[in-house]
Tab-separated table of C-alpha atoms and ligand atoms in Angstrom:
chain	number	residue	atom	x	y	z
A	1	MET	CA	-21.193	15.034	-4.283
A	2	ASN	CA	-20.539	12.436	-7.134
A	3	ALA	CA	-21.760	8.928	-7.053
A	4	LEU	CA	-19.752	6.606	-5.674
A	5	PRO	CA	-16.929	4.858	-8.341
A	6	ASP	CA	-16.389	1.137	-8.382
A	7	ALA	CA	-13.214	-0.704	-9.221
A	8	PRO	CA	-14.562	-4.294	-8.870
A	9	ALA	CA	-11.198	-5.739	-8.466
A	10	THR	CA	-11.108	-4.096	-4.642
A	11	ALA	CA	-13.469	-6.313	-3.935
A	12	ARG	CA	-11.746	-9.807	-5.087
A	13	ASN	CA	-8.394	-8.565	-3.493
A	14	ARG	CA	-8.859	-6.465	-0.524
A	15	ASP	CA	-9.778	-9.385	2.085
A	16	ALA	CA	-6.390	-11.381	1.244
A	17	ILE	CA	-4.268	-7.838	1.000
A	18	LEU	CA	-5.966	-7.088	4.002
A	19	ALA	CA	-4.685	-10.002	6.197
A	20	ALA	CA	-1.080	-9.294	5.421
A	21	LEU	CA	-1.510	-5.768	6.512
A	22	GLN	CA	-3.321	-6.811	9.738
A	23	PHE	CA	0.490	-8.144	10.376
A	24	GLU	CA	2.501	-5.937	8.683
A	25	LEU	CA	0.878	-2.793	9.972
A	26	ARG	CA	-0.105	-3.976	13.527
A	27	ASP	CA	2.338	-1.154	15.253
A	28	CYS	CA	1.613	1.671	12.264
A	29	LYS	CA	0.078	4.612	13.510
A	30	SER	CA	0.226	6.133	9.742
A	31	VAL	CA	-0.008	5.186	6.284
A	32	PHE	CA	0.233	6.935	3.184
A	33	GLU	CA	-1.628	5.099	-0.006
A	34	ILE	CA	-0.078	6.192	-3.098
A	35	GLY	CA	-2.417	6.075	-5.858
A	36	SER	CA	-5.712	5.364	-3.710
A	37	GLY	CA	-7.730	4.853	-7.069
A	38	THR	CA	-11.254	5.003	-6.414
A	39	GLY	CA	-10.401	5.303	-2.495
A	40	GLN	CA	-12.603	1.365	-1.957
A	41	HIS	CA	-9.368	-0.177	-0.467
A	42	ALA	CA	-8.716	2.507	1.958
A	43	VAL	CA	-12.063	2.594	3.599
A	44	HIS	CA	-11.877	-1.142	3.538
A	45	PHE	CA	-8.324	-1.381	5.132
A	46	ALA	CA	-9.167	1.897	7.889
A	47	ALA	CA	-12.375	0.464	8.831
A	48	ALA	CA	-10.831	-3.035	9.670
A	49	MET	CA	-7.543	-1.044	11.395
A	50	PRO	CA	-8.865	1.493	13.762
A	51	TRP	CA	-5.453	1.770	15.157
A	52	LEU	CA	-4.105	3.989	12.245
A	53	VAL	CA	-4.913	6.919	10.108
A	54	TRP	CA	-5.003	6.461	6.541
A	55	HIS	CA	-3.745	9.043	4.441
A	56	THR	CA	-5.068	8.806	0.776
A	57	SER	CA	-3.564	10.092	-2.277
A	58	GLU	CA	-3.884	10.318	-5.945
A	59	LEU	CA	-3.866	12.507	-8.964
A	60	ALA	CA	-6.006	15.854	-8.918
A	61	GLU	CA	-8.723	14.007	-11.214
A	62	ASN	CA	-9.491	11.275	-8.915
A	63	HIS	CA	-10.001	12.694	-5.837
A	64	ASP	CA	-14.069	13.231	-5.521
A	65	GLY	CA	-14.358	9.595	-6.320
A	66	ILE	CA	-12.513	9.047	-2.826
A	67	LEU	CA	-13.784	11.868	-0.965
A	68	ALA	CA	-17.093	10.433	-2.101
A	69	TRP	CA	-16.108	6.893	-0.881
A	70	MET	CA	-14.972	8.982	2.534
A	71	LYS	CA	-17.971	10.527	3.087
A	72	SER	CA	-20.096	7.225	2.545
A	73	ALA	CA	-18.238	5.293	5.180
A	74	ASP	CA	-17.908	8.158	7.476
A	75	LEU	CA	-14.525	6.660	9.192
A	76	PRO	CA	-12.650	8.780	11.641
A	77	ASN	CA	-8.999	7.811	10.593
A	78	VAL	CA	-9.563	8.441	6.679
A	79	ARG	CA	-7.700	11.224	5.786
A	80	PRO	CA	-8.848	13.457	2.410
A	81	PRO	CA	-6.534	12.946	-0.792
A	82	ILE	CA	-3.348	14.664	-1.216
A	83	GLU	CA	-2.222	15.331	-4.717
A	84	TYR	CA	0.671	12.740	-5.602
A	85	ALA	CA	1.857	11.974	-8.974
A	86	ALA	CA	5.137	9.884	-8.915
A	87	GLY	CA	7.374	12.004	-11.480
A	88	GLY	CA	6.141	15.216	-10.230
A	89	VAL	CA	6.728	17.802	-7.808
A	90	VAL	CA	6.560	16.044	-4.060
A	91	ALA	CA	5.269	18.601	-1.681
A	92	ILE	CA	4.773	16.381	1.324
A	93	THR	CA	6.732	17.068	4.195
A	94	ASP	CA	5.244	14.456	6.598
A	95	THR	CA	6.643	11.544	7.400
A	96	PHE	CA	4.688	7.762	8.065
A	97	ASP	CA	5.077	4.604	9.754
A	98	ALA	CA	3.831	3.197	6.257
A	99	VAL	CA	3.561	3.397	2.692
A	100	PHE	CA	0.864	1.322	0.815
A	101	SER	CA	0.194	1.262	-2.744
A	102	ALA	CA	-1.719	-1.454	-5.091
A	103	ASN	CA	-1.901	-2.257	-8.651
A	104	THR	CA	0.301	1.350	-9.748
A	105	ALA	CA	3.778	-0.009	-10.784
A	106	HIS	CA	2.422	-1.770	-14.045
A	107	ILE	CA	0.138	1.654	-14.491
A	108	MET	CA	3.223	3.794	-14.001
A	109	SER	CA	6.403	4.172	-16.309
A	110	ILE	CA	9.525	2.229	-15.024
A	111	ALA	CA	11.242	5.828	-14.620
A	112	GLU	CA	7.767	6.916	-12.394
A	113	VAL	CA	8.105	3.801	-10.185
A	114	GLY	CA	12.060	4.972	-9.495
A	115	ARG	CA	10.308	7.972	-8.793
A	116	MET	CA	7.700	6.556	-6.523
A	117	PHE	CA	10.929	4.474	-4.651
A	118	CYS	CA	12.749	7.905	-3.967
A	119	ASP	CA	9.780	9.495	-2.521
A	120	VAL	CA	8.620	6.248	-0.709
A	121	SER	CA	12.264	6.397	1.086
A	122	ARG	CA	11.659	10.091	1.894
A	123	LEU	CA	7.823	9.930	3.191
A	124	LEU	CA	8.895	6.455	5.551
A	125	ARG	CA	10.287	7.405	9.024
A	126	PRO	CA	13.509	5.376	9.844
A	127	GLY	CA	12.063	2.004	10.313
A	128	GLY	CA	9.081	1.892	8.427
A	129	ILE	CA	7.637	-0.395	6.031
A	130	PHE	CA	6.470	-0.197	2.183
A	131	CYS	CA	3.974	-2.763	0.676
A	132	LEU	CA	3.544	-2.654	-2.920
A	133	TYR	CA	0.665	-4.827	-4.305
A	134	GLY	CA	0.414	-5.852	-8.038
A	135	PRO	CA	0.947	-8.415	-10.456
A	136	PHE	CA	5.274	-8.929	-10.424
A	137	ASN	CA	7.487	-11.064	-12.901
A	138	GLU	CA	10.224	-12.982	-11.841
A	139	HIS	CA	13.920	-12.618	-13.364
A	140	GLY	CA	11.930	-11.438	-16.539
A	141	GLN	CA	9.567	-14.166	-16.890
A	142	PHE	CA	6.031	-14.039	-16.396
A	143	THR	CA	4.465	-15.952	-13.192
A	144	SER	CA	1.249	-16.828	-14.883
A	145	ASP	CA	-0.171	-17.187	-18.887
A	146	SER	CA	-3.023	-14.882	-17.334
A	147	ASN	CA	0.023	-11.831	-16.470
A	148	ALA	CA	1.607	-12.654	-19.764
A	149	VAL	CA	-2.085	-11.533	-21.693
A	150	PHE	CA	-2.585	-8.831	-18.998
A	151	ASP	CA	0.622	-7.304	-19.808
A	152	SER	CA	0.267	-7.681	-23.216
A	153	GLY	CA	-2.742	-5.602	-22.627
A	154	LEU	CA	-1.294	-2.860	-20.485
A	155	ARG	CA	1.517	-2.424	-23.491
A	156	SER	CA	-0.921	-2.275	-26.082
A	157	ARG	CA	-2.290	0.282	-24.148
A	158	LYS	CA	0.650	2.487	-23.272
A	159	SER	CA	4.250	1.179	-24.321
A	160	SER	CA	4.937	3.084	-21.337
A	161	MET	CA	3.117	0.512	-19.059
A	162	GLY	CA	3.850	-3.184	-18.110
A	163	ILE	CA	4.238	-5.537	-15.353
A	164	ARG	CA	7.484	-5.016	-13.307
A	165	ASP	CA	10.244	-7.446	-12.379
A	166	ARG	CA	10.273	-7.953	-8.720
A	167	GLN	CA	13.999	-8.069	-8.982
A	168	GLU	CA	14.385	-4.708	-10.414
A	169	LEU	CA	12.315	-3.159	-7.823
A	170	ASN	CA	14.523	-4.824	-5.033
A	171	ARG	CA	17.151	-2.546	-6.971
A	172	LEU	CA	15.597	0.057	-6.826
A	173	ALA	CA	14.330	-0.501	-2.833
A	174	ALA	CA	18.342	-1.040	-2.264
A	175	GLY	CA	19.321	2.447	-4.526
A	176	ASN	CA	16.673	3.971	-1.903
A	177	GLY	CA	17.974	2.479	1.509
A	178	MET	CA	15.401	0.091	1.789
A	179	ALA	CA	15.519	-3.976	1.786
A	180	GLU	CA	13.334	-6.683	1.100
A	181	LEU	CA	11.521	-7.421	4.310
A	182	ARG	CA	8.722	-9.993	3.194
A	183	ARG	CA	6.309	-10.896	0.260
A	184	TYR	CA	3.070	-12.534	0.251
A	185	ALA	CA	1.218	-15.033	-2.473
A	186	MET	CA	-1.821	-13.755	-3.473
A	187	PRO	CA	-4.902	-14.661	-5.386
A	188	ALA	CA	-5.055	-14.281	-9.048
A	189	ASN	CA	-1.122	-14.359	-9.547
A	190	ASN	CA	-0.429	-11.326	-7.334
A	191	GLN	CA	2.103	-10.637	-4.577
A	192	LEU	CA	2.372	-8.327	-1.485
A	193	LEU	CA	6.075	-7.355	-1.689
A	194	VAL	CA	7.229	-5.513	1.796
A	195	TRP	CA	10.555	-3.534	2.178
A	196	ARG	CA	11.449	-2.156	4.789
A	197	LYS	CA	13.861	1.550	5.878
A	198	PRO	CA	16.317	0.723	8.555
A	199	ALA	CA	15.809	2.371	11.837
A	200	GLN	CA	19.414	4.142	11.013
A	201	SER	CA	18.768	5.430	7.683
A	202	ILE	CA	21.700	5.489	5.678
A	203	VAL	CA	19.858	7.718	2.823
B	301	SAM	C1	-5.086	0.634	-11.726
B	301	SAM	S1	-5.144	1.653	-10.574
B	301	SAM	C2	-5.289	0.872	-9.073
B	301	SAM	C3	-5.878	2.068	-7.772
B	301	SAM	C4	-5.884	1.423	-6.381
B	301	SAM	N1	-4.970	1.066	-6.283
B	301	SAM	C5	-6.366	-0.175	-6.838
B	301	SAM	O1	-5.891	-1.010	-6.487
B	301	SAM	O2	-7.938	-0.186	-7.355
B	301	SAM	C6	-3.341	2.871	-10.838
B	301	SAM	C7	-3.600	3.997	-10.054
B	301	SAM	O3	-2.351	4.899	-10.378
B	301	SAM	C8	-2.789	6.137	-10.455
B	301	SAM	N2	-1.327	6.914	-11.215
B	301	SAM	C9	-1.235	6.689	-12.575
B	301	SAM	N3	0.006	7.366	-12.255
B	301	SAM	C10	0.705	7.432	-11.343
B	301	SAM	C11	1.697	8.396	-10.758
B	301	SAM	N4	2.643	8.457	-11.581
B	301	SAM	N5	1.610	8.488	-9.929
B	301	SAM	C12	0.817	8.086	-8.515
B	301	SAM	N6	-0.548	7.671	-8.818
B	301	SAM	C13	-0.704	7.170	-10.322
B	301	SAM	C14	-3.726	6.718	-11.288
B	301	SAM	O4	-4.742	7.525	-11.082
B	301	SAM	C15	-4.822	4.976	-10.898
B	301	SAM	O5	-5.609	5.505	-9.487
């Protein structure tokens, strides 16, 4: 098995995210994570929320790292990665009580973000919630100088990357039958946004 990959930011942000998720996911039995990255969030959150099953997903090239973290953590409630790429073919037929994703919306193109919201609305059971963590703009404005610098770095790496506007995400959510439920301010000018699919689905 490969060495454990490390994304240092996960150690800095995981406890603030966890505090919010412990409330949002208190009645959930299953969570599907989009873009699990190294798998460090998955094992940290699953260990702290033993009442739910954490389903990981990633691009195929990142599966070995997630499997290595799963092996190291040896938890009964983390499932091996499913191949999921927003914008690609989605072969997942299961539904989940919640979907979680961290730091993915600014990596995906805006078209892929749109596909993610469409997929999330199908992956969620009626009444399910979507929790999305990351940096977000407000009405087209950066919320901090550090986010502006971060955005500039992203766009110079790849022009389709960039910090997304919360209002645009709300429009994508609404277009897929979900409504903003709550939002949490997080350290380092990040936020956790939560949308809910109605119990009586309209999509
Ligand atoms: C910045 S990393 C965040 C990883 C992890 N969630 C975290 O917070 O440490 C972004 C992740 O999104 C994944 N990703 C990129 N494009 C994607 C897409 N179209 N659909 C799903 N995941 C994607 C990448 O493979 C990468 O692991």
